[in-house]
Amino acid sequence: MSTPDIDASVRAELTRLRESIDNIDAAVVHMLAERFKCTQQVGHLKAEHHLPPADPAREARQITRLRELAESANLDPAFAEKLLNFIIAEVIRHHETIANESSNV
């Protein structure tokens, strides 16, 4: 939605900032894709060796680590924890699927 009464310099700054946001969003998606490639490999390794899909001790360490990283980056640690918990839940779901598929082979 374009607002005609916005000063051209403000519009240019908004465009510049939004382009940066779009680039960052793309980087985040690509980083998540790389992360999930690694966790898929972990899932296959766990399934092959009959290890449980979840590792609560590691997850707790990762949450603590991510909260500390968030604090040092001036990001809300609670938000970072929610994000990691969401990612972990998806990883565990993938690991369960991999385990189920490998037990059916």
mmCIF file of C-alpha atoms in Angstrom:
data_model
loop_
_atom_site.group_PDB
_atom_site.id
_atom_site.type_symbol
_atom_site.label_atom_id
_atom_site.label_comp_id
_atom_site.label_asym_id
_atom_site.label_seq_id
_atom_site.Cartn_x
_atom_site.Cartn_y
_atom_site.Cartn_z
ATOM 1 C CA MET A 1 0.000 0.000 0.000
ATOM 2 C CA SER A 2 1.510 3.295 -1.087
ATOM 3 C CA THR A 3 0.856 6.483 0.816
ATOM 4 C CA PRO A 4 1.268 9.501 -1.482
ATOM 5 C CA ASP A 5 1.979 11.975 1.329
ATOM 6 C CA ILE A 6 5.229 10.242 2.440
ATOM 7 C CA ASP A 7 8.318 12.298 1.718
ATOM 8 C CA ALA A 8 10.503 10.812 -1.048
ATOM 9 C CA SER A 9 13.512 10.522 1.280
ATOM 10 C CA VAL A 10 11.409 8.645 3.853
ATOM 11 C CA ARG A 11 10.073 6.352 1.128
ATOM 12 C CA ALA A 12 13.641 5.692 -0.068
ATOM 13 C CA GLU A 13 14.772 4.868 3.474
ATOM 14 C CA LEU A 14 11.806 2.537 3.965
ATOM 15 C CA THR A 15 12.657 0.797 0.704
ATOM 16 C CA ARG A 16 16.309 0.438 1.701
ATOM 17 C CA LEU A 17 15.411 -0.978 5.118
ATOM 18 C CA ARG A 18 12.801 -3.332 3.681
ATOM 19 C CA GLU A 19 15.284 -4.633 1.118
ATOM 20 C CA SER A 20 17.693 -5.356 3.976
ATOM 21 C CA ILE A 21 14.925 -7.156 5.864
ATOM 22 C CA ASP A 22 14.117 -9.216 2.754
ATOM 23 C CA ASN A 23 17.789 -10.184 2.396
ATOM 24 C CA ILE A 24 18.011 -11.155 6.068
ATOM 25 C CA ASP A 25 14.818 -13.219 5.787
ATOM 26 C CA ALA A 26 16.305 -15.055 2.806
ATOM 27 C CA ALA A 27 19.503 -15.723 4.772
ATOM 28 C CA VAL A 28 17.491 -17.022 7.743
ATOM 29 C CA VAL A 29 15.567 -19.426 5.496
ATOM 30 C CA HIS A 30 18.780 -20.701 3.921
ATOM 31 C CA MET A 31 20.440 -21.113 7.335
ATOM 32 C CA LEU A 32 17.425 -23.038 8.616
ATOM 33 C CA ALA A 33 17.544 -25.254 5.529
ATOM 34 C CA GLU A 34 21.215 -26.019 6.233
ATOM 35 C CA ARG A 35 20.431 -26.697 9.889
ATOM 36 C CA PHE A 36 17.696 -29.139 8.937
ATOM 37 C CA LYS A 37 20.015 -30.924 6.506
ATOM 38 C CA CYS A 38 22.349 -31.559 9.443
ATOM 39 C CA THR A 39 19.565 -32.607 11.795
ATOM 40 C CA GLN A 40 18.234 -35.005 9.148
ATOM 41 C CA GLN A 41 21.653 -36.673 9.147
ATOM 42 C CA VAL A 42 21.508 -36.839 12.940
ATOM 43 C CA GLY A 43 18.059 -38.422 12.666
ATOM 44 C CA HIS A 44 19.343 -41.119 10.320
ATOM 45 C CA LEU A 45 22.308 -41.815 12.595
ATOM 46 C CA LYS A 46 20.022 -42.067 15.623
ATOM 47 C CA ALA A 47 17.629 -44.391 13.797
ATOM 48 C CA GLU A 48 20.484 -46.576 12.582
ATOM 49 C CA HIS A 49 21.778 -46.960 16.136
ATOM 50 C CA HIS A 50 18.342 -47.145 17.799
ATOM 51 C CA LEU A 51 18.820 -43.905 19.736
ATOM 52 C CA PRO A 52 15.803 -41.897 20.912
ATOM 53 C CA PRO A 53 14.622 -39.033 18.671
ATOM 54 C CA ALA A 54 14.879 -36.498 21.515
ATOM 55 C CA ASP A 55 17.882 -35.640 23.672
ATOM 56 C CA PRO A 56 16.509 -33.524 26.546
ATOM 57 C CA ALA A 57 19.950 -32.878 28.085
ATOM 58 C CA ARG A 58 21.328 -31.503 24.806
ATOM 59 C CA GLU A 59 18.172 -29.500 24.216
ATOM 60 C CA ALA A 60 18.524 -27.888 27.659
ATOM 61 C CA ARG A 61 22.173 -27.036 26.945
ATOM 62 C CA GLN A 62 21.218 -25.563 23.582
ATOM 63 C CA ILE A 63 18.471 -23.436 25.124
ATOM 64 C CA THR A 64 20.873 -22.091 27.748
ATOM 65 C CA ARG A 65 23.489 -21.409 25.055
ATOM 66 C CA LEU A 66 21.001 -19.695 22.761
ATOM 67 C CA ARG A 67 19.622 -17.536 25.573
ATOM 68 C CA GLU A 68 23.173 -16.375 26.334
ATOM 69 C CA LEU A 69 23.815 -15.643 22.658
ATOM 70 C CA ALA A 70 20.554 -13.718 22.468
ATOM 71 C CA GLU A 71 21.444 -11.618 25.490
ATOM 72 C CA SER A 72 24.844 -10.749 24.028
ATOM 73 C CA ALA A 73 23.141 -9.794 20.746
ATOM 74 C CA ASN A 74 20.523 -7.632 22.514
ATOM 75 C CA LEU A 75 17.740 -10.008 21.463
ATOM 76 C CA ASP A 76 15.018 -11.030 23.890
ATOM 77 C CA PRO A 77 16.219 -14.367 25.342
ATOM 78 C CA ALA A 78 12.617 -15.522 25.843
ATOM 79 C CA PHE A 79 11.956 -14.992 22.126
ATOM 80 C CA ALA A 80 15.142 -16.884 21.219
ATOM 81 C CA GLU A 81 14.076 -19.747 23.485
ATOM 82 C CA LYS A 82 10.614 -19.905 21.914
ATOM 83 C CA LEU A 83 12.180 -19.983 18.462
ATOM 84 C CA LEU A 84 14.603 -22.757 19.417
ATOM 85 C CA ASN A 85 11.822 -24.772 21.082
ATOM 86 C CA PHE A 86 9.813 -24.513 17.859
ATOM 87 C CA ILE A 87 12.805 -25.685 15.820
ATOM 88 C CA ILE A 88 13.585 -28.513 18.270
ATOM 89 C CA ALA A 89 9.986 -29.747 18.118
ATOM 90 C CA GLU A 90 10.221 -29.887 14.321
ATOM 91 C CA VAL A 91 13.570 -31.709 14.482
ATOM 92 C CA ILE A 92 12.160 -34.295 16.897
ATOM 93 C CA ARG A 93 9.169 -34.788 14.589
ATOM 94 C CA HIS A 94 11.589 -35.407 11.706
ATOM 95 C CA HIS A 95 13.628 -37.830 13.825
ATOM 96 C CA GLU A 96 10.490 -39.754 14.787
ATOM 97 C CA THR A 97 9.486 -39.999 11.126
ATOM 98 C CA ILE A 98 12.950 -41.225 10.153
ATOM 99 C CA ALA A 99 12.930 -43.773 12.994
ATOM 100 C CA ASN A 100 9.487 -45.043 11.957
ATOM 101 C CA GLU A 101 10.531 -45.317 8.316
ATOM 102 C CA SER A 102 13.715 -47.191 9.166
ATOM 103 C CA SER A 103 11.863 -49.644 11.420
ATOM 104 C CA ASN A 104 9.460 -50.413 8.556
ATOM 105 C CA VAL A 105 12.272 -51.340 6.168
#
